[in-house]
Structure formats: structure tokens, C-alpha cells
Amino acid sequence: MTMALPGLLYRIYQRRLTASIPSERVPRHVAVMIDGNRRWARAAGADDVRFGYDAGAAKVPHFLGWCEEVGVRVVTIYMLSADNLHRPAADVDPLLEVIGGLVGELAATGRWRLHPVGARDLLPERIAQVLKDAEETTAAVDGLLVNVAVGYGGRREVADAVRALLHEHADKGTTIEDLAEVLDVEHIAAHLYTKGQPDPDLVIRTSGELRMSDFLLWQSAYSEFFFCEALWPDFRKVDFLRAIRAYAARNRRYGL
């Protein structure tokens, strides 16, 4: 009985948190920076960083399920930054392997529509193909849209968007001078990796770090932020619900 009590109290608290969130105040788009996998592995006494990556990957389907339960429609998961690719191969290779396996597993469920965001040309061909296949096989899924950020960099995304915009107008015969006369933020937004999607209402970062790390720099201009001390493998449903509750209680002003 004493062993079951903490679990019972946890479930009661979880239900109360859920009930305290007005359905009309749930964010449409939640972005998450899944940080702390390597620190979690070291704290657990593991010699292999793969142990932390595997634990972090196992958390992702649960997180997506929590988002579905509260009514979130779009999720962006920061799995690997473009800068991370400069880490030692001993760190990057196991992470790429875990990401490839995770993306394949998410696609195989047929539950979520996957949309890779990032510079695939920076990735090993095998991983780039896994991302492409996942996008194609889930394109018709009528479920939660999940942006998988792999090899992603916010500044590079803006540069890619501007480059695509220039190519588009060059094909139309538009001069640089004519484009400069009409260029506005909407023109760049229409060429981002997330074009056509709502910007993230809420950005969550785990592990206690208080920085953006080149994540969705354009899209998060008016996002709300929630920083959590828990390392990603330890991130619980109550942590998620607290983030949603905190968001629901805020008065969003969009710079006004």
C-alpha cells in the first residue's frame, strides 16, 4: 500500500493539472529542445553516451502522445543541430544512428505526419534517406504534424529562405531593385522550412539551460518559453502539463 501511494498521488496531481488547463488556451504549436541526454547518461554511471541517446529517444513517443491528449496540433522536436555535427564522431555517430531508428519507428506507427526540417545535405546519405522516406510514407496521415529538426540551424534556415526567394524571383525575371521595393517578412516566411505552419506558441527546453541554441530563431519571435530543470529522459508528463498550464496563464501581447 505504501509503495502504491506515491503513484496514486502522482496520478491525482496529473488529473488536476489537466483539469486546470482551459482547452481554448492550449498552444497550437509546441516546440521542444530535448536537451540533457549525455548528462543523464553520465549521472547514471554509463560509459557510453548511446545509453542517454536511447533513453531520450524512448521519451519522444510519450511526449507526442501527451501533446495529442491536450489538443496540440503541431510539434517541432530539436533532435540535432547543424553545430552538433562538428562534435567528435564518437558522440555524433551514435546519435545519428539513434535518430535514424527513432524516425523510422515514428513513421512505422502511421500515427503522426513527419516533416523533416534542416539541411539534409549536411547529413550522411543514409540518415537523409531515412528522413525522406519518413516524410513520404506519412504524407497522407491525418494526425499530429511533427517537425523533426535534424541538422537544423535557425540562421541557416533564414539564409536558405532568402536564397530560395532570390532564385524564385530570378526565374520570374524580377530584378534585385524591383524585389527590394516589395520585399517584406511574409516573403521570407513563405520560404522557411516550416512554411504554411503556425509559428510555435510555446518553446520548451529541458536540462535547465537558458538559451536558444539557434533554434527556430525566426518563428519564435513571439513565442512563450518554458525552461525545465529536468534532463530530457527524466521529463515527465506533469512537467509537460506544468508547461502547458504556464502558457495558458500568460497574456500574449505579440510585441504590443
PDB file of C-alpha atoms in Angstrom:
ATOM      1  CA  MET A   1       0.000   0.000   0.000  1.00  0.00           C
ATOM      2  CA  THR A   2       2.781   2.398   0.875  1.00  0.00           C
ATOM      3  CA  MET A   3       4.513   1.633  -2.432  1.00  0.00           C
ATOM      4  CA  ALA A   4       1.355   2.400  -4.417  1.00  0.00           C
ATOM      5  CA  LEU A   5       0.625   5.695  -2.663  1.00  0.00           C
ATOM      6  CA  PRO A   6       3.210   7.866  -4.495  1.00  0.00           C
ATOM      7  CA  GLY A   7       1.918   6.591  -7.840  1.00  0.00           C
ATOM      8  CA  LEU A   8      -1.674   7.290  -6.824  1.00  0.00           C
ATOM      9  CA  LEU A   9      -0.825  10.821  -5.680  1.00  0.00           C
ATOM     10  CA  TYR A  10       1.048  11.426  -8.901  1.00  0.00           C
ATOM     11  CA  ARG A  11      -1.981  10.385 -10.977  1.00  0.00           C
ATOM     12  CA  ILE A  12      -4.300  12.588  -8.908  1.00  0.00           C
ATOM     13  CA  TYR A  13      -1.967  15.560  -9.349  1.00  0.00           C
ATOM     14  CA  GLN A  14      -1.719  14.823 -13.067  1.00  0.00           C
ATOM     15  CA  ARG A  15      -5.519  14.835 -13.419  1.00  0.00           C
ATOM     16  CA  ARG A  16      -5.769  18.113 -11.513  1.00  0.00           C
ATOM     17  CA  LEU A  17      -3.158  19.708 -13.743  1.00  0.00           C
ATOM     18  CA  THR A  18      -5.033  18.574 -16.835  1.00  0.00           C
ATOM     19  CA  ALA A  19      -8.334  19.900 -15.487  1.00  0.00           C
ATOM     20  CA  SER A  20      -6.736  23.295 -14.737  1.00  0.00           C
ATOM     21  CA  ILE A  21      -5.856  23.912 -18.413  1.00  0.00           C
ATOM     22  CA  PRO A  22      -8.639  25.625 -20.427  1.00  0.00           C
ATOM     23  CA  SER A  23      -8.983  23.849 -23.765  1.00  0.00           C
ATOM     24  CA  GLU A  24      -9.150  27.170 -25.602  1.00  0.00           C
ATOM     25  CA  ARG A  25      -5.750  28.175 -24.158  1.00  0.00           C
ATOM     26  CA  VAL A  26      -3.810  25.131 -25.356  1.00  0.00           C
ATOM     27  CA  PRO A  27      -0.966  26.075 -27.754  1.00  0.00           C
ATOM     28  CA  ARG A  28      -1.423  25.025 -31.360  1.00  0.00           C
ATOM     29  CA  HIS A  29       2.301  24.507 -31.931  1.00  0.00           C
ATOM     30  CA  VAL A  30       4.762  23.311 -29.287  1.00  0.00           C
ATOM     31  CA  ALA A  31       8.493  23.216 -29.995  1.00  0.00           C
ATOM     32  CA  VAL A  32      10.819  21.300 -27.702  1.00  0.00           C
ATOM     33  CA  MET A  33      14.585  21.282 -27.262  1.00  0.00           C
ATOM     34  CA  ILE A  34      15.325  17.800 -25.959  1.00  0.00           C
ATOM     35  CA  ASP A  35      18.472  18.583 -24.012  1.00  0.00           C
ATOM     36  CA  GLY A  36      20.413  16.671 -21.375  1.00  0.00           C
ATOM     37  CA  ASN A  37      20.717  13.123 -22.750  1.00  0.00           C
ATOM     38  CA  ARG A  38      24.500  12.925 -22.336  1.00  0.00           C
ATOM     39  CA  ARG A  39      24.421  14.403 -18.834  1.00  0.00           C
ATOM     40  CA  TRP A  40      21.704  11.914 -17.923  1.00  0.00           C
ATOM     41  CA  ALA A  41      23.900   9.033 -19.097  1.00  0.00           C
ATOM     42  CA  ARG A  42      26.888  10.304 -17.102  1.00  0.00           C
ATOM     43  CA  ALA A  43      24.740  10.746 -13.979  1.00  0.00           C
ATOM     44  CA  ALA A  44      23.551   7.161 -14.409  1.00  0.00           C
ATOM     45  CA  GLY A  45      27.173   5.987 -14.461  1.00  0.00           C
ATOM     46  CA  ALA A  46      27.126   4.920 -18.104  1.00  0.00           C
ATOM     47  CA  ASP A  47      30.369   4.976 -20.065  1.00  0.00           C
ATOM     48  CA  ASP A  48      28.610   5.017 -23.428  1.00  0.00           C
ATOM     49  CA  VAL A  49      26.699   8.170 -24.493  1.00  0.00           C
ATOM     50  CA  ARG A  50      24.437   5.885 -26.528  1.00  0.00           C
ATOM     51  CA  PHE A  51      22.732   4.968 -23.253  1.00  0.00           C
ATOM     52  CA  GLY A  52      21.484   8.545 -22.880  1.00  0.00           C
ATOM     53  CA  TYR A  53      20.500   8.883 -26.516  1.00  0.00           C
ATOM     54  CA  ASP A  54      18.429   5.698 -26.332  1.00  0.00           C
ATOM     55  CA  ALA A  55      16.688   6.923 -23.178  1.00  0.00           C
ATOM     56  CA  GLY A  56      15.963  10.262 -24.832  1.00  0.00           C
ATOM     57  CA  ALA A  57      14.567   8.590 -27.949  1.00  0.00           C
ATOM     58  CA  ALA A  58      12.260   6.437 -25.835  1.00  0.00           C
ATOM     59  CA  LYS A  59      10.741   9.599 -24.343  1.00  0.00           C
ATOM     60  CA  VAL A  60       9.723  11.103 -27.697  1.00  0.00           C
ATOM     61  CA  PRO A  61       6.641   8.938 -28.476  1.00  0.00           C
ATOM     62  CA  HIS A  62       5.332   9.591 -24.957  1.00  0.00           C
ATOM     63  CA  PHE A  63       5.771  13.335 -25.446  1.00  0.00           C
ATOM     64  CA  LEU A  64       3.883  13.220 -28.751  1.00  0.00           C
ATOM     65  CA  GLY A  65       1.085  11.321 -27.052  1.00  0.00           C
ATOM     66  CA  TRP A  66       0.841  13.964 -24.318  1.00  0.00           C
ATOM     67  CA  CYS A  67       0.613  16.656 -26.985  1.00  0.00           C
ATOM     68  CA  GLU A  68      -2.213  14.793 -28.700  1.00  0.00           C
ATOM     69  CA  GLU A  69      -4.097  14.404 -25.430  1.00  0.00           C
ATOM     70  CA  VAL A  70      -4.248  18.149 -24.730  1.00  0.00           C
ATOM     71  CA  GLY A  71      -5.016  19.159 -28.308  1.00  0.00           C
ATOM     72  CA  VAL A  72      -1.682  20.407 -29.690  1.00  0.00           C
ATOM     73  CA  ARG A  73      -1.685  20.254 -33.493  1.00  0.00           C
ATOM     74  CA  VAL A  74       1.981  20.814 -34.433  1.00  0.00           C
ATOM     75  CA  VAL A  75       5.157  19.729 -32.635  1.00  0.00           C
ATOM     76  CA  THR A  76       8.748  20.556 -33.541  1.00  0.00           C
ATOM     77  CA  ILE A  77      11.457  18.418 -31.947  1.00  0.00           C
ATOM     78  CA  TYR A  78      15.061  19.668 -31.965  1.00  0.00           C
ATOM     79  CA  MET A  79      16.983  16.404 -32.279  1.00  0.00           C
ATOM     80  CA  LEU A  80      20.279  17.517 -33.786  1.00  0.00           C
ATOM     81  CA  SER A  81      21.610  20.953 -34.645  1.00  0.00           C
ATOM     82  CA  ALA A  82      23.898  21.721 -37.561  1.00  0.00           C
ATOM     83  CA  ASP A  83      26.509  22.758 -34.978  1.00  0.00           C
ATOM     84  CA  ASN A  84      26.249  19.345 -33.280  1.00  0.00           C
ATOM     85  CA  LEU A  85      27.625  17.764 -36.441  1.00  0.00           C
ATOM     86  CA  HIS A  86      31.021  19.275 -35.548  1.00  0.00           C
ATOM     87  CA  ARG A  87      31.229  17.231 -32.354  1.00  0.00           C
ATOM     88  CA  PRO A  88      33.594  14.231 -32.194  1.00  0.00           C
ATOM     89  CA  ALA A  89      32.433  11.257 -34.250  1.00  0.00           C
ATOM     90  CA  ALA A  90      32.235   9.203 -31.044  1.00  0.00           C
ATOM     91  CA  ASP A  91      29.357  11.456 -29.969  1.00  0.00           C
ATOM     92  CA  VAL A  92      27.717  12.194 -33.322  1.00  0.00           C
ATOM     93  CA  ASP A  93      27.680   8.750 -34.944  1.00  0.00           C
ATOM     94  CA  PRO A  94      25.710   7.022 -32.151  1.00  0.00           C
ATOM     95  CA  LEU A  95      23.267   9.950 -32.030  1.00  0.00           C
ATOM     96  CA  LEU A  96      22.662   9.792 -35.789  1.00  0.00           C
ATOM     97  CA  GLU A  97      22.072   6.060 -35.507  1.00  0.00           C
ATOM     98  CA  VAL A  98      19.534   6.571 -32.711  1.00  0.00           C
ATOM     99  CA  ILE A  99      17.787   9.364 -34.618  1.00  0.00           C
ATOM    100  CA  GLY A 100      17.543   7.210 -37.726  1.00  0.00           C
ATOM    101  CA  GLY A 101      15.986   4.388 -35.735  1.00  0.00           C
ATOM    102  CA  LEU A 102      13.607   6.724 -33.905  1.00  0.00           C
ATOM    103  CA  VAL A 103      12.367   8.448 -37.075  1.00  0.00           C
ATOM    104  CA  GLY A 104      11.797   5.076 -38.707  1.00  0.00           C
ATOM    105  CA  GLU A 105       9.824   3.868 -35.692  1.00  0.00           C
ATOM    106  CA  LEU A 106       7.692   7.026 -35.561  1.00  0.00           C
ATOM    107  CA  ALA A 107       6.885   6.686 -39.248  1.00  0.00           C
ATOM    108  CA  ALA A 108       6.054   2.989 -38.909  1.00  0.00           C
ATOM    109  CA  THR A 109       3.291   3.705 -36.392  1.00  0.00           C
ATOM    110  CA  GLY A 110       1.264   5.560 -39.039  1.00  0.00           C
ATOM    111  CA  ARG A 111       0.092   7.817 -36.239  1.00  0.00           C
ATOM    112  CA  TRP A 112       1.949  11.065 -36.973  1.00  0.00           C
ATOM    113  CA  ARG A 113       2.802  13.071 -40.106  1.00  0.00           C
ATOM    114  CA  LEU A 114       6.545  13.645 -40.119  1.00  0.00           C
ATOM    115  CA  HIS A 115       8.170  16.664 -41.725  1.00  0.00           C
ATOM    116  CA  PRO A 116      11.993  16.836 -41.565  1.00  0.00           C
ATOM    117  CA  VAL A 117      13.443  20.344 -41.177  1.00  0.00           C
ATOM    118  CA  GLY A 118      17.124  21.087 -41.548  1.00  0.00           C
ATOM    119  CA  ALA A 119      19.960  20.860 -44.046  1.00  0.00           C
ATOM    120  CA  ARG A 120      19.841  17.286 -45.283  1.00  0.00           C
ATOM    121  CA  ASP A 121      22.923  17.887 -47.426  1.00  0.00           C
ATOM    122  CA  LEU A 122      24.952  18.071 -44.194  1.00  0.00           C
ATOM    123  CA  LEU A 123      23.802  14.618 -43.083  1.00  0.00           C
ATOM    124  CA  PRO A 124      25.119  11.174 -44.010  1.00  0.00           C
ATOM    125  CA  GLU A 125      23.235   9.866 -47.044  1.00  0.00           C
ATOM    126  CA  ARG A 126      21.666   7.021 -45.073  1.00  0.00           C
ATOM    127  CA  ILE A 127      20.126   9.346 -42.475  1.00  0.00           C
ATOM    128  CA  ALA A 128      18.965  11.791 -45.144  1.00  0.00           C
ATOM    129  CA  GLN A 129      17.203   8.903 -46.888  1.00  0.00           C
ATOM    130  CA  VAL A 130      15.506   7.790 -43.659  1.00  0.00           C
ATOM    131  CA  LEU A 131      14.127  11.312 -43.222  1.00  0.00           C
ATOM    132  CA  LYS A 132      12.953  11.460 -46.837  1.00  0.00           C
ATOM    133  CA  ASP A 133      11.262   8.061 -46.590  1.00  0.00           C
ATOM    134  CA  ALA A 134       9.549   9.009 -43.320  1.00  0.00           C
ATOM    135  CA  GLU A 135       8.148  12.169 -44.865  1.00  0.00           C
ATOM    136  CA  GLU A 136       6.863  10.351 -47.931  1.00  0.00           C
ATOM    137  CA  THR A 137       5.303   7.403 -46.102  1.00  0.00           C
ATOM    138  CA  THR A 138       3.444   9.622 -43.608  1.00  0.00           C
ATOM    139  CA  ALA A 139       2.406  12.383 -46.041  1.00  0.00           C
ATOM    140  CA  ALA A 140      -1.240  11.286 -46.038  1.00  0.00           C
ATOM    141  CA  VAL A 141      -1.508  10.721 -42.270  1.00  0.00           C
ATOM    142  CA  ASP A 142      -4.262  12.831 -40.744  1.00  0.00           C
ATOM    143  CA  GLY A 143      -2.661  13.278 -37.357  1.00  0.00           C
ATOM    144  CA  LEU A 144      -0.296  15.410 -35.358  1.00  0.00           C
ATOM    145  CA  LEU A 145       2.235  17.173 -37.602  1.00  0.00           C
ATOM    146  CA  VAL A 146       5.723  16.521 -36.249  1.00  0.00           C
ATOM    147  CA  ASN A 147       8.653  18.592 -37.500  1.00  0.00           C
ATOM    148  CA  VAL A 148      11.823  16.576 -36.993  1.00  0.00           C
ATOM    149  CA  ALA A 149      14.712  19.051 -36.744  1.00  0.00           C
ATOM    150  CA  VAL A 150      17.883  17.190 -37.724  1.00  0.00           C
ATOM    151  CA  GLY A 151      20.955  19.044 -38.956  1.00  0.00           C
ATOM    152  CA  TYR A 152      18.968  22.181 -38.235  1.00  0.00           C
ATOM    153  CA  GLY A 153      20.209  25.734 -37.733  1.00  0.00           C
ATOM    154  CA  GLY A 154      17.992  28.789 -37.432  1.00  0.00           C
ATOM    155  CA  ARG A 155      20.382  31.190 -39.125  1.00  0.00           C
ATOM    156  CA  ARG A 156      20.990  28.742 -41.956  1.00  0.00           C
ATOM    157  CA  GLU A 157      17.232  28.362 -42.376  1.00  0.00           C
ATOM    158  CA  VAL A 158      16.840  32.119 -42.887  1.00  0.00           C
ATOM    159  CA  ALA A 159      19.748  32.127 -45.352  1.00  0.00           C
ATOM    160  CA  ASP A 160      18.177  29.200 -47.250  1.00  0.00           C
ATOM    161  CA  ALA A 161      14.829  31.023 -47.323  1.00  0.00           C
ATOM    162  CA  VAL A 162      16.385  34.181 -48.752  1.00  0.00           C
ATOM    163  CA  ARG A 163      18.313  32.117 -51.290  1.00  0.00           C
ATOM    164  CA  ALA A 164      15.133  30.331 -52.402  1.00  0.00           C
ATOM    165  CA  LEU A 165      13.317  33.661 -52.634  1.00  0.00           C
ATOM    166  CA  LEU A 166      16.038  35.121 -54.843  1.00  0.00           C
ATOM    167  CA  HIS A 167      16.026  32.073 -57.119  1.00  0.00           C
ATOM    168  CA  GLU A 168      12.249  32.230 -57.403  1.00  0.00           C
ATOM    169  CA  HIS A 169      12.258  35.862 -58.473  1.00  0.00           C
ATOM    170  CA  ALA A 170      15.249  35.390 -60.768  1.00  0.00           C
ATOM    171  CA  ASP A 171      13.259  32.707 -62.612  1.00  0.00           C
ATOM    172  CA  LYS A 172      10.434  35.214 -62.997  1.00  0.00           C
ATOM    173  CA  GLY A 173      12.786  37.876 -64.321  1.00  0.00           C
ATOM    174  CA  THR A 174      12.388  40.157 -61.315  1.00  0.00           C
ATOM    175  CA  THR A 175      15.326  42.488 -60.819  1.00  0.00           C
ATOM    176  CA  ILE A 176      17.034  42.922 -57.456  1.00  0.00           C
ATOM    177  CA  GLU A 177      15.863  46.530 -57.437  1.00  0.00           C
ATOM    178  CA  ASP A 178      12.225  45.544 -58.009  1.00  0.00           C
ATOM    179  CA  LEU A 179      12.413  42.868 -55.326  1.00  0.00           C
ATOM    180  CA  ALA A 180      13.929  45.298 -52.831  1.00  0.00           C
ATOM    181  CA  GLU A 181      10.958  47.614 -53.340  1.00  0.00           C
ATOM    182  CA  VAL A 182       8.380  44.984 -52.275  1.00  0.00           C
ATOM    183  CA  LEU A 183      10.327  42.615 -50.004  1.00  0.00           C
ATOM    184  CA  ASP A 184       8.634  42.047 -46.631  1.00  0.00           C
ATOM    185  CA  VAL A 185       8.780  39.491 -43.820  1.00  0.00           C
ATOM    186  CA  GLU A 186       5.957  37.448 -45.360  1.00  0.00           C
ATOM    187  CA  HIS A 187       8.057  36.789 -48.452  1.00  0.00           C
ATOM    188  CA  ILE A 188      10.832  35.231 -46.369  1.00  0.00           C
ATOM    189  CA  ALA A 189       8.397  33.332 -44.133  1.00  0.00           C
ATOM    190  CA  ALA A 190       6.915  31.706 -47.238  1.00  0.00           C
ATOM    191  CA  HIS A 191      10.271  30.023 -47.912  1.00  0.00           C
ATOM    192  CA  LEU A 192      11.129  28.754 -44.435  1.00  0.00           C
ATOM    193  CA  TYR A 193      11.306  25.028 -43.672  1.00  0.00           C
ATOM    194  CA  THR A 194       8.034  25.417 -41.740  1.00  0.00           C
ATOM    195  CA  LYS A 195       6.180  27.435 -44.392  1.00  0.00           C
ATOM    196  CA  GLY A 196       2.415  27.177 -44.115  1.00  0.00           C
ATOM    197  CA  GLN A 197       2.544  26.205 -40.434  1.00  0.00           C
ATOM    198  CA  PRO A 198       1.655  28.320 -37.407  1.00  0.00           C
ATOM    199  CA  ASP A 199       4.688  29.643 -35.548  1.00  0.00           C
ATOM    200  CA  PRO A 200       5.405  27.916 -32.223  1.00  0.00           C
ATOM    201  CA  ASP A 201       3.234  29.282 -29.444  1.00  0.00           C
ATOM    202  CA  LEU A 202       5.336  27.576 -26.784  1.00  0.00           C
ATOM    203  CA  VAL A 203       9.015  26.583 -26.781  1.00  0.00           C
ATOM    204  CA  ILE A 204      10.131  24.140 -24.073  1.00  0.00           C
ATOM    205  CA  ARG A 205      13.762  23.480 -23.185  1.00  0.00           C
ATOM    206  CA  THR A 206      14.828  20.795 -20.748  1.00  0.00           C
ATOM    207  CA  SER A 207      18.014  20.404 -18.669  1.00  0.00           C
ATOM    208  CA  GLY A 208      17.999  23.871 -17.104  1.00  0.00           C
ATOM    209  CA  GLU A 209      19.831  25.593 -19.961  1.00  0.00           C
ATOM    210  CA  LEU A 210      18.595  29.132 -20.685  1.00  0.00           C
ATOM    211  CA  ARG A 211      19.497  29.744 -24.317  1.00  0.00           C
ATOM    212  CA  MET A 212      18.005  29.302 -27.797  1.00  0.00           C
ATOM    213  CA  SER A 213      20.909  27.447 -29.436  1.00  0.00           C
ATOM    214  CA  ASP A 214      19.966  28.607 -32.954  1.00  0.00           C
ATOM    215  CA  PHE A 215      16.502  27.009 -32.757  1.00  0.00           C
ATOM    216  CA  LEU A 216      13.577  28.491 -34.731  1.00  0.00           C
ATOM    217  CA  LEU A 217      15.011  31.987 -34.453  1.00  0.00           C
ATOM    218  CA  TRP A 218      12.594  33.470 -36.982  1.00  0.00           C
ATOM    219  CA  GLN A 219       9.493  31.534 -35.930  1.00  0.00           C
ATOM    220  CA  SER A 220       9.916  32.061 -32.174  1.00  0.00           C
ATOM    221  CA  ALA A 221       9.913  35.874 -32.322  1.00  0.00           C
ATOM    222  CA  TYR A 222       6.695  35.990 -30.271  1.00  0.00           C
ATOM    223  CA  SER A 223       6.746  32.539 -28.686  1.00  0.00           C
ATOM    224  CA  GLU A 224       6.365  31.907 -24.978  1.00  0.00           C
ATOM    225  CA  PHE A 225       9.231  29.995 -23.336  1.00  0.00           C
ATOM    226  CA  PHE A 226       9.301  27.395 -20.593  1.00  0.00           C
ATOM    227  CA  PHE A 227      12.622  26.215 -19.167  1.00  0.00           C
ATOM    228  CA  CYS A 228      12.604  22.989 -17.154  1.00  0.00           C
ATOM    229  CA  GLU A 229      15.371  21.699 -14.895  1.00  0.00           C
ATOM    230  CA  ALA A 230      14.694  18.036 -15.712  1.00  0.00           C
ATOM    231  CA  LEU A 231      17.049  16.331 -18.141  1.00  0.00           C
ATOM    232  CA  TRP A 232      15.124  15.137 -21.190  1.00  0.00           C
ATOM    233  CA  PRO A 233      14.999  11.400 -20.283  1.00  0.00           C
ATOM    234  CA  ASP A 234      13.578  12.417 -16.877  1.00  0.00           C
ATOM    235  CA  PHE A 235      10.968  14.803 -18.336  1.00  0.00           C
ATOM    236  CA  ARG A 236       7.563  13.663 -17.048  1.00  0.00           C
ATOM    237  CA  LYS A 237       4.003  14.216 -18.108  1.00  0.00           C
ATOM    238  CA  VAL A 238       3.485  16.519 -15.107  1.00  0.00           C
ATOM    239  CA  ASP A 239       6.426  18.620 -16.317  1.00  0.00           C
ATOM    240  CA  PHE A 240       4.732  18.896 -19.700  1.00  0.00           C
ATOM    241  CA  LEU A 241       1.383  19.781 -18.157  1.00  0.00           C
ATOM    242  CA  ARG A 242       3.026  22.455 -15.991  1.00  0.00           C
ATOM    243  CA  ALA A 243       4.488  23.978 -19.154  1.00  0.00           C
ATOM    244  CA  ILE A 244       1.062  23.992 -20.823  1.00  0.00           C
ATOM    245  CA  ARG A 245      -0.557  25.443 -17.699  1.00  0.00           C
ATOM    246  CA  ALA A 246       2.091  28.181 -17.517  1.00  0.00           C
ATOM    247  CA  TYR A 247       1.480  29.019 -21.153  1.00  0.00           C
ATOM    248  CA  ALA A 248      -2.297  29.118 -20.657  1.00  0.00           C
ATOM    249  CA  ALA A 249      -1.892  31.606 -17.793  1.00  0.00           C
ATOM    250  CA  ARG A 250       0.186  34.083 -19.787  1.00  0.00           C
ATOM    251  CA  ASN A 251      -1.096  37.158 -21.555  1.00  0.00           C
ATOM    252  CA  ARG A 252       0.418  37.052 -25.023  1.00  0.00           C
ATOM    253  CA  ARG A 253       0.992  40.538 -26.437  1.00  0.00           C
ATOM    254  CA  TYR A 254       2.932  39.828 -29.646  1.00  0.00           C
ATOM    255  CA  GLY A 255       5.209  42.811 -29.057  1.00  0.00           C
ATOM    256  CA  LEU A 256       2.332  45.270 -28.488  1.00  0.00           C
TER     257      LEU A 256
END
